[in-house]
Structures are given as C-alpha cells and as structure tokens.
Tab-separated table of C-alpha atoms in Angstrom:
chain	number	residue	atom	x	y	z
A	1	MET	CA	0.000	0.000	0.000
A	2	ARG	CA	1.398	3.538	-0.432
A	3	PRO	CA	5.007	4.191	0.451
A	4	THR	CA	3.182	5.288	0.067
A	5	ALA	CA	1.487	6.656	-0.824
A	6	ALA	CA	2.684	6.952	-1.395
A	7	ARG	CA	3.981	5.856	-1.050
A	8	SER	CA	6.693	4.602	-1.034
A	9	ARG	CA	8.973	3.038	1.664
A	10	THR	CA	12.022	1.651	3.511
A	11	THR	CA	13.214	0.188	6.790
A	12	ALA	CA	13.648	2.518	9.698
A	13	ARG	CA	17.290	3.282	10.360
A	14	PRO	CA	18.739	5.734	12.912
A	15	THR	CA	19.471	9.086	11.319
A	16	ALA	CA	21.301	12.106	12.643
A	17	PHE	CA	17.948	13.801	13.080
A	18	VAL	CA	16.514	10.975	15.175
A	19	ALA	CA	19.737	10.619	17.148
A	20	LEU	CA	19.436	14.289	18.038
A	21	CYS	CA	15.879	13.733	19.219
A	22	ALA	CA	16.903	10.727	21.305
A	23	ALA	CA	19.916	12.430	22.836
A	24	ALA	CA	18.110	15.570	23.893
A	25	PRO	CA	14.928	14.872	25.862
A	26	LEU	CA	13.996	18.523	25.779
A	27	LEU	CA	13.692	18.259	22.015
A	28	LEU	CA	11.155	15.442	22.120
A	29	THR	CA	8.281	17.847	21.843
A	30	ALA	CA	9.747	18.851	18.497
A	31	CYS	CA	10.046	15.209	17.500
A	32	GLY	CA	6.449	14.482	18.326
A	33	GLY	CA	4.225	14.877	21.320
A	34	GLY	CA	1.596	13.003	23.250
A	35	SER	CA	-1.689	14.342	24.494
A	36	GLY	CA	-0.183	15.259	27.819
A	37	GLY	CA	-3.044	13.597	29.659
A	38	ASP	CA	-5.644	15.985	28.250
A	39	PRO	CA	-8.752	13.815	27.690
A	40	ASP	CA	-10.301	16.477	25.451
A	41	THR	CA	-7.442	16.802	22.941
A	42	LEU	CA	-6.802	14.198	20.273
A	43	LYS	CA	-3.376	14.182	18.624
A	44	VAL	CA	-3.233	12.755	15.105
A	45	SER	CA	0.165	12.183	13.520
A	46	PHE	CA	0.637	11.608	9.794
A	47	LYS	CA	3.230	11.760	7.035
A	48	GLN	CA	3.254	15.167	5.386
A	49	SER	CA	4.609	15.430	1.862
A	50	THR	CA	8.098	16.892	1.552
A	51	ASP	CA	6.770	18.762	-1.479
A	52	ASN	CA	5.326	21.968	-0.041
A	53	SER	CA	2.812	22.229	-2.873
A	54	VAL	CA	1.209	18.824	-2.222
A	55	LYS	CA	-1.368	19.170	0.550
A	56	VAL	CA	-3.747	16.286	-0.177
A	57	MET	CA	-3.555	14.699	3.274
A	58	ASP	CA	-3.451	18.056	5.063
A	59	THR	CA	-6.599	19.254	3.294
A	60	TYR	CA	-8.453	16.000	3.904
A	61	LEU	CA	-7.594	15.833	7.619
A	62	ALA	CA	-8.478	19.491	8.130
A	63	ASP	CA	-11.986	18.697	6.871
A	64	ILE	CA	-12.280	15.606	9.090
A	65	LYS	CA	-11.074	17.643	12.084
A	66	LYS	CA	-13.818	20.203	11.439
A	67	GLN	CA	-16.473	17.472	11.174
A	68	PHE	CA	-15.251	15.708	14.307
A	69	GLU	CA	-15.069	18.811	16.482
A	70	LYS	CA	-18.539	19.861	15.394
A	71	ALA	CA	-19.972	16.423	16.240
A	72	ASN	CA	-18.080	16.266	19.559
A	73	PRO	CA	-18.435	19.611	21.368
A	74	GLY	CA	-15.577	20.292	23.742
A	75	LYS	CA	-13.169	17.942	21.970
A	76	LYS	CA	-10.213	19.286	20.040
A	77	VAL	CA	-8.100	17.657	17.338
A	78	GLU	CA	-4.448	18.602	17.016
A	79	LEU	CA	-2.857	17.509	13.749
A	80	VAL	CA	0.820	16.592	14.127
A	81	PRO	CA	2.375	16.323	10.673
A	82	ILE	CA	5.767	14.667	10.233
A	83	LYS	CA	7.404	16.240	7.212
A	84	ALA	CA	10.149	13.883	6.168
A	85	PRO	CA	11.162	11.384	3.504
A	86	ASP	CA	9.735	7.914	4.102
A	87	ALA	CA	12.736	6.411	5.901
A	88	GLU	CA	12.941	9.334	8.320
A	89	TYR	CA	9.176	9.248	8.844
A	90	TYR	CA	9.262	5.609	9.969
A	91	THR	CA	12.205	6.210	12.272
A	92	LYS	CA	10.738	9.342	13.805
A	93	LEU	CA	7.343	7.704	14.272
A	94	GLN	CA	8.890	4.751	16.110
A	95	GLN	CA	10.803	7.176	18.312
A	96	MET	CA	7.523	8.876	19.240
A	97	LEU	CA	5.706	5.603	19.943
A	98	ARG	CA	8.153	4.518	22.643
A	99	SER	CA	6.963	6.904	25.322
A	100	PRO	CA	3.532	7.965	26.669
A	101	ARG	CA	4.930	11.488	26.735
A	102	THR	CA	5.464	11.601	22.972
A	103	ALA	CA	2.997	9.038	21.580
A	104	PRO	CA	0.141	10.559	19.591
A	105	ASP	CA	-3.368	9.135	19.881
A	106	LEU	CA	-3.588	8.089	16.252
A	107	VAL	CA	-0.848	7.396	13.695
A	108	TYR	CA	-0.561	6.685	9.973
A	109	GLU	CA	1.166	3.325	9.460
A	110	ASP	CA	2.521	1.872	6.239
A	111	THR	CA	1.375	-1.753	5.983
A	112	PHE	CA	4.884	-2.914	5.127
A	113	LEU	CA	6.125	-1.766	8.543
A	114	ILE	CA	3.095	-2.448	10.690
A	115	ASN	CA	4.158	-5.944	11.813
A	116	SER	CA	7.494	-4.619	12.963
A	117	ASP	CA	5.711	-2.057	15.148
A	118	ILE	CA	3.281	-4.729	16.386
A	119	ILE	CA	6.165	-6.985	17.468
A	120	SER	CA	7.793	-4.006	19.194
A	121	GLY	CA	4.609	-3.500	21.215
A	122	TYR	CA	4.014	-0.026	19.811
A	123	LEU	CA	0.421	-0.553	18.624
A	124	LYS	CA	-2.874	-1.371	20.275
A	125	PRO	CA	-5.104	-4.210	18.943
A	126	LEU	CA	-8.337	-2.778	17.611
A	127	ASP	CA	-10.533	-5.900	17.715
A	128	PRO	CA	-12.741	-4.708	20.625
A	129	TYR	CA	-13.526	-1.525	18.648
A	130	LEU	CA	-13.999	-3.289	15.313
A	131	ALA	CA	-16.435	-5.809	16.789
A	132	GLY	CA	-18.943	-3.039	17.429
A	133	TRP	CA	-18.410	-1.131	14.199
A	134	LYS	CA	-20.804	-2.206	11.439
A	135	ASP	CA	-18.796	-0.517	8.670
A	136	TRP	CA	-15.900	-2.950	9.225
A	137	ASP	CA	-17.851	-5.554	7.234
A	138	ARG	CA	-17.615	-3.258	4.205
A	139	PHE	CA	-13.824	-3.605	3.974
A	140	ILE	CA	-12.342	-6.176	1.592
A	141	ASP	CA	-10.573	-9.121	3.208
A	142	THR	CA	-7.187	-8.565	1.569
A	143	ALA	CA	-7.054	-5.035	2.973
A	144	LYS	CA	-8.020	-6.285	6.430
A	145	ALA	CA	-5.274	-8.915	6.287
A	146	ALA	CA	-2.633	-6.252	5.658
A	147	ALA	CA	-3.221	-4.845	9.146
A	148	LYS	CA	-3.207	-8.157	11.013
A	149	GLY	CA	-0.451	-9.304	13.311
A	150	GLU	CA	0.858	-12.859	13.589
A	151	ASP	CA	-1.307	-13.136	16.699
A	152	GLY	CA	-4.401	-12.836	14.488
A	153	LYS	CA	-5.412	-9.485	15.944
A	154	THR	CA	-6.002	-6.375	13.843
A	155	TYR	CA	-3.902	-3.293	14.474
A	156	GLY	CA	-5.070	-0.810	11.871
A	157	VAL	CA	-7.944	0.361	9.692
A	158	PRO	CA	-6.861	0.577	6.023
A	159	ASP	CA	-7.627	3.764	4.139
A	160	GLY	CA	-7.104	2.434	0.621
A	161	THR	CA	-4.784	0.354	-1.481
A	162	ASP	CA	-2.870	0.907	-4.697
A	163	THR	CA	-1.563	-0.824	-7.790
A	164	ARG	CA	1.328	-0.143	-10.135
A	165	GLY	CA	1.890	-0.015	-13.855
A	166	LEU	CA	3.661	1.789	-16.678
A	167	TRP	CA	2.953	5.457	-17.384
A	168	PHE	CA	4.190	6.748	-20.741
A	169	SER	CA	4.297	10.043	-22.610
A	170	LYS	CA	2.210	9.896	-25.790
A	171	ASP	CA	4.082	12.896	-27.198
A	172	VAL	CA	7.498	11.310	-26.680
A	173	PHE	CA	6.210	8.004	-28.054
A	174	ALA	CA	4.898	9.761	-31.163
A	175	LYS	CA	8.309	11.372	-31.760
A	176	ALA	CA	9.954	7.977	-31.299
A	177	GLY	CA	7.516	6.252	-33.655
A	178	LEU	CA	6.042	4.140	-30.857
A	179	PRO	CA	2.289	3.384	-30.660
A	180	ALA	CA	-0.135	5.454	-28.597
A	181	ASN	CA	-1.837	2.242	-27.444
A	182	TRP	CA	1.450	0.651	-26.329
A	183	GLN	CA	1.139	-2.550	-24.265
A	184	PRO	CA	4.438	-4.408	-23.893
A	185	ARG	CA	4.212	-8.198	-23.745
A	186	THR	CA	7.613	-8.904	-22.162
A	187	TRP	CA	10.382	-7.154	-20.226
A	188	GLU	CA	12.379	-6.972	-23.432
A	189	ASP	CA	9.539	-5.013	-25.039
A	190	VAL	CA	9.841	-2.418	-22.256
A	191	LEU	CA	13.610	-2.147	-22.692
A	192	ASP	CA	13.305	-1.970	-26.482
A	193	ALA	CA	10.849	0.930	-26.218
A	194	ALA	CA	13.313	2.736	-23.924
A	195	ARG	CA	16.146	2.066	-26.378
A	196	THR	CA	14.066	3.503	-29.204
A	197	VAL	CA	13.385	6.669	-27.213
A	198	LYS	CA	17.082	7.034	-26.387
A	199	GLU	CA	17.952	6.804	-30.063
A	200	LYS	CA	15.193	8.946	-31.558
A	201	VAL	CA	14.342	11.485	-28.843
A	202	PRO	CA	17.643	12.649	-27.305
A	203	GLY	CA	17.421	14.705	-24.142
A	204	VAL	CA	14.513	12.686	-22.756
A	205	ILE	CA	14.932	10.105	-19.988
A	206	PRO	CA	13.729	6.867	-21.605
A	207	LEU	CA	12.705	4.918	-18.504
A	208	ASN	CA	12.544	5.514	-14.762
A	209	VAL	CA	12.692	2.590	-12.371
A	210	TYR	CA	13.373	3.426	-8.727
A	211	SER	CA	16.525	1.926	-7.257
A	212	GLY	CA	18.716	2.003	-4.167
A	213	LYS	CA	18.446	2.739	-0.464
A	214	PRO	CA	17.776	6.505	-0.709
A	215	VAL	CA	14.304	5.920	-2.207
A	216	GLY	CA	13.584	3.035	0.143
A	217	GLU	CA	10.521	0.899	-0.410
A	218	ALA	CA	9.848	2.609	-3.735
A	219	ALA	CA	12.883	0.702	-5.035
A	220	THR	CA	11.864	-2.607	-3.480
A	221	MET	CA	8.186	-2.567	-4.292
A	222	GLN	CA	7.721	-0.350	-7.328
A	223	THR	CA	10.669	-1.772	-9.212
A	224	PHE	CA	12.186	-4.948	-7.873
A	225	GLU	CA	9.062	-6.770	-6.763
A	226	MET	CA	7.208	-5.680	-9.894
A	227	LEU	CA	9.951	-7.551	-11.727
A	228	LEU	CA	10.464	-10.465	-9.340
A	229	TYR	CA	6.787	-11.363	-9.088
A	230	GLY	CA	6.677	-11.429	-12.887
A	231	THR	CA	9.225	-14.242	-13.082
A	232	GLY	CA	8.427	-17.928	-12.734
A	233	ASP	CA	4.869	-19.139	-12.999
A	234	GLY	CA	3.348	-16.936	-10.304
A	235	THR	CA	2.217	-19.891	-8.193
A	236	SER	CA	4.571	-19.296	-5.283
A	237	ASP	CA	5.946	-16.303	-3.428
A	238	PRO	CA	9.504	-15.669	-4.668
A	239	LEU	CA	10.507	-13.927	-1.429
A	240	TYR	CA	8.990	-16.084	1.313
A	241	ASP	CA	8.158	-19.785	1.574
A	242	LYS	CA	4.920	-20.068	3.545
A	243	THR	CA	5.285	-23.832	3.928
A	244	THR	CA	8.640	-23.740	5.674
A	245	LYS	CA	8.110	-20.198	7.021
A	246	LYS	CA	11.519	-19.226	5.715
A	247	TRP	CA	12.792	-16.441	3.481
A	248	VAL	CA	14.019	-17.455	0.031
A	249	THR	CA	17.590	-16.783	-1.096
A	250	ALA	CA	18.347	-15.223	-4.462
A	251	GLY	CA	17.328	-17.593	-7.246
A	252	GLN	CA	17.249	-17.143	-11.005
A	253	GLY	CA	14.230	-14.834	-10.892
A	254	PHE	CA	15.999	-12.630	-8.357
A	255	ARG	CA	19.069	-12.448	-10.577
A	256	ASP	CA	16.950	-11.710	-13.646
A	257	ALA	CA	15.276	-8.811	-11.831
A	258	LEU	CA	18.686	-7.415	-10.855
A	259	THR	CA	19.830	-7.822	-14.449
A	260	PHE	CA	16.906	-5.705	-15.664
A	261	VAL	CA	17.861	-2.913	-13.240
A	262	GLU	CA	21.522	-3.215	-14.213
A	263	THR	CA	20.597	-2.971	-17.918
A	264	VAL	CA	18.581	0.224	-17.407
A	265	TYR	CA	21.521	2.033	-15.841
A	266	LYS	CA	24.373	0.376	-17.752
A	267	GLU	CA	22.752	1.285	-21.087
A	268	LYS	CA	21.891	4.764	-19.777
A	269	LEU	CA	18.185	4.219	-20.304
A	270	GLY	CA	17.371	5.707	-16.903
A	271	PRO	CA	18.133	8.984	-15.136
A	272	ASP	CA	21.691	9.883	-14.223
A	273	VAL	CA	22.699	7.699	-11.298
A	274	ALA	CA	23.025	10.750	-9.025
A	275	ASP	CA	19.425	11.701	-9.819
A	276	ALA	CA	18.214	8.113	-9.453
A	277	LEU	CA	19.701	7.914	-5.950
A	278	ASP	CA	18.225	11.235	-4.834
A	279	PRO	CA	15.667	10.578	-2.049
A	280	ASN	CA	13.325	13.083	-3.723
A	281	VAL	CA	13.462	11.572	-7.216
A	282	GLY	CA	9.783	10.573	-6.913
A	283	THR	CA	8.833	14.232	-6.547
A	284	ARG	CA	10.787	15.035	-9.705
A	285	VAL	CA	9.043	12.240	-11.627
A	286	ARG	CA	5.576	13.493	-10.672
A	287	GLY	CA	6.192	17.219	-10.534
A	288	GLU	CA	8.745	17.794	-13.261
A	289	TRP	CA	9.777	14.969	-15.586
A	290	LEU	CA	6.363	13.624	-16.599
A	291	PRO	CA	4.477	16.954	-16.815
A	292	GLN	CA	7.328	18.591	-18.758
A	293	GLY	CA	7.778	15.723	-21.216
A	294	LYS	CA	11.262	14.904	-19.916
A	295	LEU	CA	10.478	11.238	-19.178
A	296	ALA	CA	9.116	8.677	-21.634
A	297	ILE	CA	8.199	5.727	-19.378
A	298	ALA	CA	7.710	5.553	-15.606
A	299	LEU	CA	7.155	2.347	-13.659
A	300	ASP	CA	5.064	3.871	-10.903
A	301	GLY	CA	1.885	3.855	-8.872
A	302	SER	CA	-1.808	4.554	-9.232
A	303	TRP	CA	-1.607	7.599	-6.957
A	304	LEU	CA	0.366	9.909	-9.265
A	305	PRO	CA	-2.664	12.013	-10.368
A	306	GLN	CA	-3.093	13.375	-6.835
A	307	ASP	CA	-0.130	15.646	-7.610
A	308	TRP	CA	-1.830	16.979	-10.730
A	309	LEU	CA	-5.221	17.916	-9.313
A	310	GLU	CA	-6.387	21.500	-8.890
A	311	GLY	CA	-4.751	23.097	-5.875
A	312	SER	CA	-1.887	20.595	-5.768
A	313	GLY	CA	0.779	23.049	-6.900
A	314	HIS	CA	1.581	20.818	-9.875
A	315	GLU	CA	-1.761	21.222	-11.653
A	316	TRP	CA	-1.821	19.277	-14.888
A	317	PRO	CA	-5.411	18.922	-16.102
A	318	GLU	CA	-4.214	17.578	-19.470
A	319	TRP	CA	-2.420	14.570	-17.976
A	320	SER	CA	-5.051	12.033	-19.021
A	321	LYS	CA	-4.693	13.135	-22.656
A	322	GLU	CA	-0.913	13.359	-22.614
A	323	LEU	CA	-0.098	10.142	-20.738
A	324	GLY	CA	-0.856	6.556	-21.643
A	325	LEU	CA	-1.176	3.605	-19.272
A	326	ALA	CA	0.049	0.045	-19.757
A	327	ALA	CA	0.226	-2.952	-17.470
A	328	MET	CA	3.673	-4.201	-16.499
A	329	PRO	CA	4.196	-7.474	-18.369
A	330	THR	CA	5.538	-10.702	-16.923
A	331	GLN	CA	9.129	-11.507	-17.836
A	332	HIS	CA	8.490	-13.589	-20.956
A	333	GLY	CA	4.793	-12.895	-21.384
A	334	GLN	CA	3.881	-16.025	-19.445
A	335	ALA	CA	0.447	-16.262	-17.807
A	336	PRO	CA	-1.223	-14.229	-16.531
A	337	GLY	CA	0.701	-11.790	-18.715
A	338	LYS	CA	0.450	-8.847	-16.308
A	339	VAL	CA	1.841	-8.134	-12.869
A	340	SER	CA	1.206	-5.539	-10.198
A	341	MET	CA	1.992	-4.960	-6.536
A	342	SER	CA	-0.342	-3.550	-3.907
A	343	GLY	CA	0.315	-1.925	-0.593
A	344	GLY	CA	-1.402	0.722	1.434
A	345	TRP	CA	-1.575	2.525	4.734
A	346	THR	CA	-3.636	2.143	7.874
A	347	TRP	CA	-4.712	4.286	10.783
A	348	SER	CA	-3.459	2.741	14.019
A	349	ILE	CA	-3.717	3.565	17.706
A	350	PRO	CA	-0.439	3.522	19.653
A	351	ALA	CA	-0.253	1.248	22.677
A	352	LYS	CA	0.728	4.286	24.757
A	353	ALA	CA	-1.969	6.608	23.375
A	354	ALA	CA	-3.631	8.754	26.036
A	355	ASN	CA	-7.040	8.811	24.323
A	356	PRO	CA	-7.559	5.543	22.391
A	357	ASP	CA	-11.373	5.627	22.539
A	358	LEU	CA	-11.475	9.140	21.117
A	359	ALA	CA	-8.958	8.085	18.464
A	360	PHE	CA	-11.213	5.313	17.206
A	361	GLU	CA	-14.150	7.695	17.028
A	362	PHE	CA	-11.995	9.868	14.771
A	363	VAL	CA	-11.251	6.811	12.596
A	364	LYS	CA	-14.983	6.148	12.275
A	365	THR	CA	-15.494	9.728	11.128
A	366	MET	CA	-12.757	9.364	8.512
A	367	GLN	CA	-14.164	6.070	7.321
A	368	THR	CA	-17.787	6.857	6.604
A	369	LYS	CA	-18.612	5.929	3.021
A	370	THR	CA	-18.736	9.576	2.001
A	371	ASN	CA	-15.446	10.548	3.637
A	372	ALA	CA	-13.666	7.390	2.501
A	373	GLN	CA	-14.743	8.035	-1.078
A	374	LYS	CA	-13.509	11.630	-0.871
A	375	TRP	CA	-10.126	10.342	0.258
A	376	TYR	CA	-9.804	7.646	-2.406
A	377	VAL	CA	-10.502	10.186	-5.134
A	378	ALA	CA	-8.309	12.951	-3.692
A	379	ASN	CA	-5.456	10.527	-3.057
A	380	SER	CA	-5.895	8.688	-6.362
A	381	GLY	CA	-6.241	5.534	-4.287
A	382	ILE	CA	-7.962	2.230	-4.885
A	383	ALA	CA	-11.042	1.691	-2.724
A	384	VAL	CA	-10.926	-0.953	0.022
A	385	ARG	CA	-14.588	-0.482	0.905
A	386	GLU	CA	-16.815	-2.641	-1.299
A	387	ASP	CA	-19.638	-0.098	-1.264
A	388	VAL	CA	-17.336	2.629	-2.579
A	389	ALA	CA	-15.756	0.382	-5.214
A	390	ALA	CA	-19.229	-0.400	-6.553
A	391	ASP	CA	-20.257	3.250	-6.752
A	392	PRO	CA	-20.193	4.616	-10.341
A	393	ALA	CA	-19.359	8.039	-8.955
A	394	TYR	CA	-16.070	6.600	-7.674
A	395	THR	CA	-15.037	4.756	-10.831
A	396	ALA	CA	-15.875	7.761	-12.995
A	397	ALA	CA	-14.323	10.338	-10.669
A	398	GLN	CA	-10.905	10.365	-12.292
A	399	PRO	CA	-9.234	9.018	-15.419
A	400	GLY	CA	-7.166	5.925	-14.660
A	401	ILE	CA	-9.169	4.688	-11.676
A	402	ARG	CA	-10.764	1.876	-13.683
A	403	PHE	CA	-7.403	0.863	-15.218
A	404	PHE	CA	-5.656	0.599	-11.861
A	405	THR	CA	-8.644	-1.015	-10.153
A	406	ASP	CA	-8.662	-3.725	-12.829
A	407	LEU	CA	-5.012	-4.503	-12.037
A	408	VAL	CA	-6.077	-5.797	-8.615
A	409	GLU	CA	-6.851	-9.064	-10.415
A	410	HIS	CA	-3.141	-9.456	-11.179
A	411	THR	CA	-1.666	-7.977	-8.023
A	412	HIS	CA	0.582	-9.350	-5.296
A	413	TYR	CA	1.180	-8.294	-1.704
A	414	ARG	CA	4.480	-8.150	0.127
A	415	PRO	CA	5.156	-10.778	2.800
A	416	ALA	CA	3.766	-9.019	5.877
A	417	TYR	CA	6.184	-10.476	8.416
A	418	PRO	CA	8.367	-8.680	10.968
A	419	ALA	CA	11.633	-9.343	9.095
A	420	TYR	CA	10.337	-7.766	5.885
A	421	PRO	CA	11.678	-4.228	6.495
A	422	LYS	CA	15.205	-5.627	6.876
A	423	VAL	CA	14.737	-7.892	3.857
A	424	SER	CA	13.587	-4.865	1.884
A	425	THR	CA	16.739	-2.980	2.834
A	426	ALA	CA	18.837	-5.929	1.668
A	427	VAL	CA	17.042	-5.803	-1.697
A	428	GLN	CA	17.708	-2.064	-1.982
A	429	GLU	CA	21.409	-2.594	-1.273
A	430	ALA	CA	21.637	-5.213	-4.034
A	431	MET	CA	19.817	-2.896	-6.436
A	432	GLU	CA	22.041	0.046	-5.600
A	433	ALA	CA	25.166	-2.039	-6.156
A	434	VAL	CA	24.171	-2.915	-9.741
A	435	THR	CA	22.839	0.585	-10.409
A	436	THR	CA	26.169	2.223	-9.563
A	437	GLY	CA	28.184	-0.593	-11.118
A	438	ASP	CA	29.922	-1.309	-7.818
A	439	ALA	CA	28.956	-4.984	-8.069
A	440	SER	CA	27.972	-7.491	-10.715
A	441	VAL	CA	24.590	-9.199	-10.559
A	442	GLU	CA	26.224	-12.318	-9.110
A	443	GLU	CA	28.088	-10.328	-6.468
A	444	ALA	CA	24.950	-8.377	-5.539
A	445	ALA	CA	22.929	-11.610	-5.275
A	446	ARG	CA	25.534	-13.172	-2.986
A	447	GLY	CA	25.528	-10.011	-0.881
A	448	TYR	CA	21.763	-10.244	-0.631
A	449	ASP	CA	21.940	-13.833	0.596
A	450	GLU	CA	24.379	-12.848	3.338
A	451	ALA	CA	22.232	-9.886	4.407
A	452	LEU	CA	19.105	-12.058	4.243
A	453	ARG	CA	20.531	-14.563	6.724
A	454	ASP	CA	21.150	-11.750	9.195
A	455	ALA	CA	17.753	-10.133	8.552
A	456	ALA	CA	15.887	-13.422	8.972
A	457	ASP	CA	18.007	-14.804	11.834
A	458	GLY	CA	19.108	-17.664	9.624
A	459	GLN	CA	15.571	-18.710	8.703
A	460	VAL	CA	16.270	-19.011	4.978
A	461	THR	CA	15.763	-21.575	2.254
A	462	SER	CA	16.500	-21.833	-1.442
A	463	ARG	CA	14.515	-22.955	-4.481
C-alpha cells in the first residue's frame, strides 16, 4: 500500500535527526508529542509530503477535524504532521511511539512496517472496537489482512490500497515512432521501447525505475518486486516460503530482476545515477519529468494524479490526454501476462496513546462511506470499501481509476512479516550495487543472501 502513498517506503534506520531527538529529551516535543493527559485533545500524527505544494492529506484531515469537532463539542483535534522522507518518517514515528509522553493518539502506518511495530509492542489491537463497528464488514478481506499481526489481531484500519503499472508520454512516443496504445508483452519489449526513445528522442529520460536505499521501499516494491513477481509461474511467493516459514535466497528470478535494473543504468536508459539515488526523485518524476515531457516511461503507482489535481501546486489537467497507461508485463509474457503490486496505509492507535477511545471515534469519522470516497478520489487511491468500489461516482471520478482497479486481479502483496523491512533494505542494497556498477549481478545476489541470513536470523531456504 502507499510508500506510500505513497507511497513509497524503507526500513527505519537511525538518522542524525533521530539521534538528536533521542539524545536531547527537551527536544522530544519537536520530534512528536503526546496528548499530555488531556482527555479532550486528540493528537493525530501523519506523514506530510516533503513537497510543499502537495497538501492532499493536510486538506483531507483538516476537513475531518472540522467534522469531528462539530460532532463532539468540547473535543479538540491537534494535527501533528511529520514532514520527512519515508525512511525518516518511519524512524521518527517509532521514536515517538516509545513513550507515553510523545505518543500521539492516532498514527498513519505503512502496511509494510506495521508488523514490525506490532512486534515491538508499539500498537494497540483494535478488535474490541472493530467488533462493534458495522462498517468494518464493508472492507475487503485482503485489505483487512494487511493490518493483522501474527497473533491474528487487527492493528489498523486501512484507508485504501494501490496498484502499479507503466505510465508513458504519448508525445514522446509519437516522436519515437512508438504506438499510442502501447502494451508491452515482455520485459524486453519495455527495454526496447526505452532504447528507441534514447535513439530517436535525445534529451529525454527513456525509462525511470526506482533503485537504491535513498528511495527506500519505492525501489523494493515499485521496481524490484514488480519484476520479481513477474518471473516464474506466479504460483509461489519468490521472497517467502509459507510452507517452511523461511525467506528465500536469491534464485534465477531474483538475478533476472537485478539484471533488468543493471541494464537500465548500464545502457543509460534511466536517469543519471546521481538523480536516481536522490531521495526526492519521486517528486521530480511526478512534478517535473512527466508533466514537462522529460520522461518517456515511468514504472510507478496509481496515486500519481493526486499531484496533478487543482490546488496541488503541480496542476496538470491535461495529464489524461498526454499520458498513456500500460500494465507491467511478466518476464516472458507467461500467464497471466500482467503483474502488479499492492500496498497501502492504515490508521493505528499507539499502545501508549492517552485517548484511544477518542482516536477510534476519529477513525470512524474518517471512514464513513462519504469521507472514505472523498479520500480515495483525492489521493488517487484504490477503494478498500466494497460499497465505494461499486459506486459509479467513484469509478468515474478520475481518469485511470478503472485501469488501476482492474489490475487488482493481477496484483501481489508483500510478505507481511516482521523481518520484511530488513529484507527490503537488503534488496535495496543489491539494487544500488548494480545501479552504480559497484557490483555485478552475481556479487549483488551473494551479498543479498548474506544480508538475508542476518535479517531473517538464519531462517532461509533456497529454491
């Protein structure tokens, strides 16, 4: 679900910023802040975009705050945005969750990290609340499963999901002599289109695929797993063996996925390596390269149009006419022919929250059918409420919604186990090594296997 949003994501690692917060208790109020025991004030913490012009979440929550305060006289909602790249957001959030003094009452959790926070004891199980909430039956089972711990309890209410595919510039394709209804059948078709752009439309980046640790989970999920899950026959999880409950070492599919990434950067089909390893490259893709016709093909998520809506700061009302959409093909065109990955975010209540009951009431306000639908459309998300998904007003609200919703049929979900964040980091390290040319595919795969054993405490197997 979106590093999220986006979207997009990586394992929490100590940063200088977080170390400063940890070392100086007096600064903890700047790093977060609990409700201070005030039963009438609800603190809601969320990831704020690092792009000052993108205020989708801020605008949505401001409206929910107004609704909630009107319906609950005497209660106040304090929004506590965390403005940081994904990796720093996760780290800072975990720092806040450790103490009753700094824990908010409600937090925005990426589903890829939620099990790690559950194991750490940072989140409160929501089952007693969900049992008495009739709207919970409206949520699709796969979305519910993304917020479940290994103990079978639910620790978050999902606010949408996402899928991924190929965005391409019709103008650049026309100049390159490529079709406006492009639908590649294999990986080689994607690379060949990028090679054609490089040859015939100089000055344009042919293909963007996220890579390396700086962009975090965007590299793992939006690139590597989109490739990896398109290898083989799709009948088994290439990362985790559910039968043995062990993580899978790098096999041929893993190496083939690394080879694809290596090819993009070795043949200079992607951005300059320095740009590719910029933590804010996603902002450039959405706000600069695609709207300005500087990028031909982007392997990216369903949420991109949120940056192009009126009031976003990157308004681009013509995007649906100027961009085409294609499903990411499987490696050799083998069944089912298409591949996608899905993630998403949930609203969770910290174990040390001062006002958990009030927090869940706020969740219920956010998740009425009307408010949920507003969010899905504003965030360019895929509905996880069946009643919204069936509403023609939702499917017709924005170009591309039907395309990305249809990809759910071909989608995969990341292994939602506590070791996953560390496994994801190991994937990013392997990708970065072949992107920069510091390691061959074989060397990067061996490095992954070593890191995987540490990440999974030796619980690994091979296929």
